[in-house]
Short mmCIF file of C-alpha atoms and ligand atoms in Angstrom, two decimals:
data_model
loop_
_atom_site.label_atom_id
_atom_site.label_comp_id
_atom_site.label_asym_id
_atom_site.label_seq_id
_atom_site.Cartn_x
_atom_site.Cartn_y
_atom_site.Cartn_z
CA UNK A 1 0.00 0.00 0.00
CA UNK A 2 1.31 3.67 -0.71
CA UNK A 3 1.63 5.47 1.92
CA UNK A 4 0.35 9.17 1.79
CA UNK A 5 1.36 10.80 5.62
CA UNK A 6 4.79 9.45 7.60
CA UNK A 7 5.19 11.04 10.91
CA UNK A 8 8.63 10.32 12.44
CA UNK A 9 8.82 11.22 16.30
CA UNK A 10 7.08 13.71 16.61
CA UNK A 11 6.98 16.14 19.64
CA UNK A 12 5.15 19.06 20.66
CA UNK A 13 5.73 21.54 23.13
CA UNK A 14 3.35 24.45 24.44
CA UNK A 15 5.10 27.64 26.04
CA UNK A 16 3.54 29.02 28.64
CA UNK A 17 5.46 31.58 30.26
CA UNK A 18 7.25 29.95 32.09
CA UNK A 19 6.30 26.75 32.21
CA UNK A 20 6.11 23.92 28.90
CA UNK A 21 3.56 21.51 28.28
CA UNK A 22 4.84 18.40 26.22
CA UNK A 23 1.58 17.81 24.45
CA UNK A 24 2.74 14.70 22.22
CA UNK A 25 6.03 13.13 23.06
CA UNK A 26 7.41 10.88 20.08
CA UNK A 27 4.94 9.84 18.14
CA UNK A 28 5.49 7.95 15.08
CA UNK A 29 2.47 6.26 12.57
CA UNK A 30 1.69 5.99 8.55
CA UNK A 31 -1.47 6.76 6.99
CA UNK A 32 -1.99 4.84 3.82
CA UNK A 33 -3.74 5.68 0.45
CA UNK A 34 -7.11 5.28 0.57
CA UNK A 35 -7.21 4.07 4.40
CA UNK A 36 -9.36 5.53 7.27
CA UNK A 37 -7.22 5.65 10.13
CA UNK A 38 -8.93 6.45 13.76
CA UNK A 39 -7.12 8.04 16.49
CA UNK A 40 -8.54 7.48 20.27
CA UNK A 41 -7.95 8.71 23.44
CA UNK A 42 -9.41 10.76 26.34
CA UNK A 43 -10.06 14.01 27.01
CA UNK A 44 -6.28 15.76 26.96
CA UNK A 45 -4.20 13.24 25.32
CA UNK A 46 -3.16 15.23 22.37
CA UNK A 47 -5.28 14.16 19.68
CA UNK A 48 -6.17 17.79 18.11
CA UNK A 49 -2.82 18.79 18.62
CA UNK A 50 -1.87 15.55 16.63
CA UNK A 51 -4.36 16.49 13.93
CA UNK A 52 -3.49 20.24 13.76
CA UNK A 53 -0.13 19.16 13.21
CA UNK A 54 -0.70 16.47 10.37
CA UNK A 55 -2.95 19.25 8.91
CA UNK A 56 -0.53 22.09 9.00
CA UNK A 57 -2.83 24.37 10.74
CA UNK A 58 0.02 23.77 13.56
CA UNK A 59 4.15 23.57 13.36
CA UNK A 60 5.34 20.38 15.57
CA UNK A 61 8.17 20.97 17.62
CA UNK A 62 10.71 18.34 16.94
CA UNK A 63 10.35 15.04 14.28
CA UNK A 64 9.79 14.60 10.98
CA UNK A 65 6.63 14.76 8.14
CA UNK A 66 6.78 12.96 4.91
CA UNK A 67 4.32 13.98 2.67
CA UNK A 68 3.99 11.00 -0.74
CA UNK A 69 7.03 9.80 0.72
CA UNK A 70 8.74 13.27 0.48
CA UNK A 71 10.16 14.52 3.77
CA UNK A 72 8.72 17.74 4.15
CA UNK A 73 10.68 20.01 6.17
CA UNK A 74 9.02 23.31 7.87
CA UNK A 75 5.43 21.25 7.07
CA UNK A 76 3.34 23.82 9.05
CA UNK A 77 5.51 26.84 9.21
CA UNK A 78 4.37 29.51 6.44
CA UNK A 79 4.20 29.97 3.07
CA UNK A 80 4.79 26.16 3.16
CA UNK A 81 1.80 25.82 5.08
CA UNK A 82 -0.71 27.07 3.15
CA UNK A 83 0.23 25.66 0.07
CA UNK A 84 0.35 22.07 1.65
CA UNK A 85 -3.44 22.87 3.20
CA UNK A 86 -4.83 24.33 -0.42
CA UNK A 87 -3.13 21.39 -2.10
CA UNK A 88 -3.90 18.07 0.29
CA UNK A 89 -5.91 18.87 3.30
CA UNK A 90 -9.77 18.93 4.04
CA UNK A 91 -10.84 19.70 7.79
CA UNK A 92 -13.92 19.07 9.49
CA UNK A 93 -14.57 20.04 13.28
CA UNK A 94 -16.80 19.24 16.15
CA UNK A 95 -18.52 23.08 15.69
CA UNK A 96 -18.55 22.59 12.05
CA UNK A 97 -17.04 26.22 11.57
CA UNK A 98 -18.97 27.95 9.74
CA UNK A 99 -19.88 31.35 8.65
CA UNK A 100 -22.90 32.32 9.91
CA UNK A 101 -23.51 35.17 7.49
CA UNK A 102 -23.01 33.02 4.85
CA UNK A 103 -25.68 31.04 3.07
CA UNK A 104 -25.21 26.79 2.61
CA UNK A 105 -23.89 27.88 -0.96
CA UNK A 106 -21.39 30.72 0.03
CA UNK A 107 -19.88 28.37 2.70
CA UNK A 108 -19.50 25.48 0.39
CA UNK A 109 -18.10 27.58 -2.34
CA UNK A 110 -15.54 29.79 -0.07
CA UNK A 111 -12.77 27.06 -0.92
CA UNK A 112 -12.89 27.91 -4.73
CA UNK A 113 -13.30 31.75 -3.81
CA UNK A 114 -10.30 31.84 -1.95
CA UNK A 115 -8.12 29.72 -5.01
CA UNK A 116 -9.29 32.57 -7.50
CA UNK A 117 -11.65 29.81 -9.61
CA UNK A 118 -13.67 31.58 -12.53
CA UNK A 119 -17.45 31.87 -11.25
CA UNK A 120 -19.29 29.84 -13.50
CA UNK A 121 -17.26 26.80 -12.15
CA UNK A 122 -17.61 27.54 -8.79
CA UNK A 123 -21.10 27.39 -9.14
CA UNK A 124 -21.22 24.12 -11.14
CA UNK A 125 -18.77 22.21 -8.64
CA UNK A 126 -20.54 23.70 -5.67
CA UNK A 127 -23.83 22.32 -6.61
CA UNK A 128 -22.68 19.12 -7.65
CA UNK A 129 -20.87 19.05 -4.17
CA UNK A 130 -24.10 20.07 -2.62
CA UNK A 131 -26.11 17.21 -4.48
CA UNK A 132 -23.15 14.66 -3.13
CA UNK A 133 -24.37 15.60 0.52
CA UNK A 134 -27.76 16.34 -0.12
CA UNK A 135 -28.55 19.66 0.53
CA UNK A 136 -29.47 21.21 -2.79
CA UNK A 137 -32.71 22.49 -2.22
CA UNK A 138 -31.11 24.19 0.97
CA UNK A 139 -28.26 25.96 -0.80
CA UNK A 140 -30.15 29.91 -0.48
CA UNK A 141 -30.82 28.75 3.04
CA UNK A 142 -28.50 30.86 5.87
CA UNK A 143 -26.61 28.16 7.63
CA UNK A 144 -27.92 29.05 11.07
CA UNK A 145 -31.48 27.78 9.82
CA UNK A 146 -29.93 23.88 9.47
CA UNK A 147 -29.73 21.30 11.55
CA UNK A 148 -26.36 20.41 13.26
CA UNK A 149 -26.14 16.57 10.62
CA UNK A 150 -27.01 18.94 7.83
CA UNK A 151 -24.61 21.85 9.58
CA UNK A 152 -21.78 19.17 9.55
CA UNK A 153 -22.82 17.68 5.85
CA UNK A 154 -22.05 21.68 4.71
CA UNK A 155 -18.79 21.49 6.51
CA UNK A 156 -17.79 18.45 4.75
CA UNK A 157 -18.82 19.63 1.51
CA UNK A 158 -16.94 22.55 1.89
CA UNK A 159 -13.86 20.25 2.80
CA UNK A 160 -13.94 18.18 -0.23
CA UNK A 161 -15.08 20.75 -3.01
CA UNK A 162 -11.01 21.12 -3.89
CA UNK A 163 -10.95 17.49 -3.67
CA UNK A 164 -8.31 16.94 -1.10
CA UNK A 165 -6.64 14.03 -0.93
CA UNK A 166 -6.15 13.65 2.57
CA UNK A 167 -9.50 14.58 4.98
CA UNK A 168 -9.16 15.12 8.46
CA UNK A 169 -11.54 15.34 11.05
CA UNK A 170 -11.79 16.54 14.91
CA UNK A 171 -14.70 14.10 16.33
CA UNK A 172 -16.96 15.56 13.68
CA UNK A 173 -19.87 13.38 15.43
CA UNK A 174 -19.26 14.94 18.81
CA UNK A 175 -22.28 17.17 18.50
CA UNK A 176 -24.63 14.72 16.78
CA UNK A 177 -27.09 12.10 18.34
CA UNK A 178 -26.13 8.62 17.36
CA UNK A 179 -28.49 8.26 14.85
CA UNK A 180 -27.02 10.93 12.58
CA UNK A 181 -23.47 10.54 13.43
CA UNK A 182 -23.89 6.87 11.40
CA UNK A 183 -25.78 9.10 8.54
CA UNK A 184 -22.60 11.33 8.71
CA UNK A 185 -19.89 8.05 9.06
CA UNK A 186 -21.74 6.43 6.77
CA UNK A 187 -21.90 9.60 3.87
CA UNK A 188 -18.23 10.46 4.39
CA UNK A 189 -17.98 6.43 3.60
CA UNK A 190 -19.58 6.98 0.48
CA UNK A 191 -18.02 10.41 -0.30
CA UNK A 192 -14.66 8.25 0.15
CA UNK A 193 -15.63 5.48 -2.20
CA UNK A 194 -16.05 7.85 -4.94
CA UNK A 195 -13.12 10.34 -4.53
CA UNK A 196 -10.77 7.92 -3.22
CA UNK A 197 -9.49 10.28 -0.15
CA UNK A 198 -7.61 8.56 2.78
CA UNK A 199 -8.95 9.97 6.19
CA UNK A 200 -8.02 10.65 9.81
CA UNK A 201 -10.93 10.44 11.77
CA UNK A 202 -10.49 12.00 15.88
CA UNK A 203 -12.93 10.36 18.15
CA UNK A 204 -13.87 9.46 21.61
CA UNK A 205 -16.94 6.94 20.62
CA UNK A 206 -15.93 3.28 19.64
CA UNK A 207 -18.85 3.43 17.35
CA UNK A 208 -17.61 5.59 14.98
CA UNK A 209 -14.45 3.98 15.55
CA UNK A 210 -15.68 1.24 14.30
CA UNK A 211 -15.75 2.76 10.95
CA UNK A 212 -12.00 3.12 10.27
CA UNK A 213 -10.09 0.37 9.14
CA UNK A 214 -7.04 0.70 11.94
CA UNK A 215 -7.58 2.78 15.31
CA UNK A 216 -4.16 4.36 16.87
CA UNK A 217 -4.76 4.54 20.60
CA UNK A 218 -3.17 7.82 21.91
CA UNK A 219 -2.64 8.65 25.86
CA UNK A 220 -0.28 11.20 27.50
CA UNK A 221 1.01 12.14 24.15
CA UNK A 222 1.85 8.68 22.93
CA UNK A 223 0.50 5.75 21.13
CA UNK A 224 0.00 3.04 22.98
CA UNK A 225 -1.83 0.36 20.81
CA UNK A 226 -2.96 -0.21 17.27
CA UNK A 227 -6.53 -2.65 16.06
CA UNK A 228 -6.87 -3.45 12.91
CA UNK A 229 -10.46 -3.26 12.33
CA UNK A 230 -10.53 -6.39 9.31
CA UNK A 231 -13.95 -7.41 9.88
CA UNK A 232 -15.26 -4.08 8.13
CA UNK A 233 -18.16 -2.98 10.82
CA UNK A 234 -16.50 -2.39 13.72
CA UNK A 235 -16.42 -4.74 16.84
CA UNK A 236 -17.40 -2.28 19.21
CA UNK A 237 -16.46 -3.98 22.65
CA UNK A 238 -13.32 -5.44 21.24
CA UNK A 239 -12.44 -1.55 20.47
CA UNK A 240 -13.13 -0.26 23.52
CA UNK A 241 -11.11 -3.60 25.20
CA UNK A 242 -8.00 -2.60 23.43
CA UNK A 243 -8.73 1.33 24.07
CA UNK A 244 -9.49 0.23 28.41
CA UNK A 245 -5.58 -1.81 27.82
CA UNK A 246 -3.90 1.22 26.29
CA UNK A 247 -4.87 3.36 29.10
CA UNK A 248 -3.65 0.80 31.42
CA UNK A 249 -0.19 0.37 29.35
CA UNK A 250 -0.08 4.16 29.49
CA UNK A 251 -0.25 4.12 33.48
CA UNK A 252 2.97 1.42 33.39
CA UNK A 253 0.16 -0.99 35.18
CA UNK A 254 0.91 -3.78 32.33
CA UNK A 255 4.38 -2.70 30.47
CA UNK A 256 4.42 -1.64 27.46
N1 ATP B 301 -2.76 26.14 22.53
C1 ATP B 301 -2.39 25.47 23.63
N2 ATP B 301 -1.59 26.03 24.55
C2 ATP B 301 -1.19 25.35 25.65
N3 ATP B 301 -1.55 24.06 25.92
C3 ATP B 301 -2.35 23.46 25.03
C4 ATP B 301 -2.82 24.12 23.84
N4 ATP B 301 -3.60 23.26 23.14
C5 ATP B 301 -3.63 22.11 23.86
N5 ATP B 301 -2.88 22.23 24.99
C6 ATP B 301 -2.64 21.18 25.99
O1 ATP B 301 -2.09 20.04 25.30
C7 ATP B 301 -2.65 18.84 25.79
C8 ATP B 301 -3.31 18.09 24.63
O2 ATP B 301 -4.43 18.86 24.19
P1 ATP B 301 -5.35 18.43 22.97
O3 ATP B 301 -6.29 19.54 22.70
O4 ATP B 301 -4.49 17.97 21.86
O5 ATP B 301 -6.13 17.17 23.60
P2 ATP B 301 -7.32 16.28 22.99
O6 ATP B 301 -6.84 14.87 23.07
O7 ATP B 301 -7.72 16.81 21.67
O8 ATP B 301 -8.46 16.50 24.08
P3 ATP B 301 -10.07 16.58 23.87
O9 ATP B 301 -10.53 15.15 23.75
O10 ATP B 301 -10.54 17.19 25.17
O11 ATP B 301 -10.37 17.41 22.68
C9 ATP B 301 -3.60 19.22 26.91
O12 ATP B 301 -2.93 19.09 28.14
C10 ATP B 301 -3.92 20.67 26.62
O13 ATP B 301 -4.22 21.37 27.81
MG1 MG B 302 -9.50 17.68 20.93
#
């Protein structure tokens, strides 16, 4: 399998003053084309950090990114930063971040805005993006008028419309009920299938989980166990055995 992301040992600090937070503390991993790669852990452990970092909204402090098996060096310092978000990176978030001003269509098309694309396509890929999620008879509506699974099915239209190859995503199910976090797994699934995107999915909820094909198992700024999910649908209390044993490795109670 091709790899897409390498990182190499990577660290991050936080400055505070005086004092220095080591958020993540060597951690190393591969995300392959095409793969769906989870990343667990509670509440602290350094799993945004981790994804701001892979998404070069953030600059790690130490280690090393390979990008298609290029080492990238400065990965999320700018200008390199930018260009390596316009060119490979999608993001999704919890809040879905979006403009409230903006209408469904303006939010979806702000990607292609920003890139300088001539009108008339922005408007043709924006609608077909907003048929892919389902929301074209919404796209005059403000965004504030939606619900939060159609909120988040903006947000990932907006992610994808400059087809990214890589699409990352900060427990984008965190403010859903069950029922439509599995519509939204199960329509970033699809969304995958067709444009052939490899994913990093952040998520407390074994569930969703369950929907990747490996799950990395971070605590205290380290990984601490790895599933491979090969059965497809995830085993949920298998997950969430191997998640309750990486907490316990990550406490020295069994080794490591
Ligand atoms: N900008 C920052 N400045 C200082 N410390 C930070 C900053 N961002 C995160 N931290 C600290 O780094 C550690 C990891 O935080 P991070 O947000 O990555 O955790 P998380 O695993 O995403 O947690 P959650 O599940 O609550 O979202 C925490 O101790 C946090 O307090
Ligand atoms: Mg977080």
């Amino acid at each position: 399998m091709n790899e897409i992301i390498r990182m190499e040992n990577i660290h991050k600090f936080y400055e505070n003053g005086k004092e220095s937070l080591e958020a993540l503390k060597g951690v190393s991993f591969t995300l392959n084309q095409g793969e769906i790669l989870a990343i667990m852990g509670s509440s602290g452990s350094g799993k945004s950090t981790l994804l701001n970092i892979i998404g070069a909204m953030d600059s790690a402090s130490g280690g090393e990114i390979y990008l298609n098996g290029k080492l990238e060096k400065d990965y999320g310092t700018e200008p390199k930063a930018t260009r390596i978000r316009s060119e490979n990176i999608g993001f999704i978030f919890q809040s879905f971040n979006l403009i409230h001003d903006f209408t469904v269509m303006e939010n979806v098309s702000l990607p292609l805005i920003l890139s300088g694309e001539k009108s008339s396509e922005i408007r043709k890929r924006t609608k077909e993006m907003l048929a892919m999620v389902g929301l074209s008879e919404k796209e005059k509506n403000p965004v504030t008028d939606l619900s939060g699974g159609q909120k988040q099915r903006v947000a990932i239209a907006r992610a994808l419309i400059n087809n990214p190859k890589i699409l990352l995503a900060d427990e984008p199910t965190g403010n859903l009920d069950c029922n439509t976090a599995c519509e939204i797994m199960e329509l970033i699934l699809d969304l995958k299938e067709k444009n052939g995107q490899s994913i990093i999915l952040v998520t407390h909820d074994p569930v969703i989980a369950g929907y990747a094909d490996r799950i990395l198992f971070l605590q205290d700024g380290l990984i601490y166990g790895e599933y491979k999910n090969k059965a497809g649908a995830g085993n949920v209390d298998e997950i969430l055995a191997k998640f309750r044993e990486s907490q316990k490795n990550s406490r020295g109670e069994m080794g490591v």
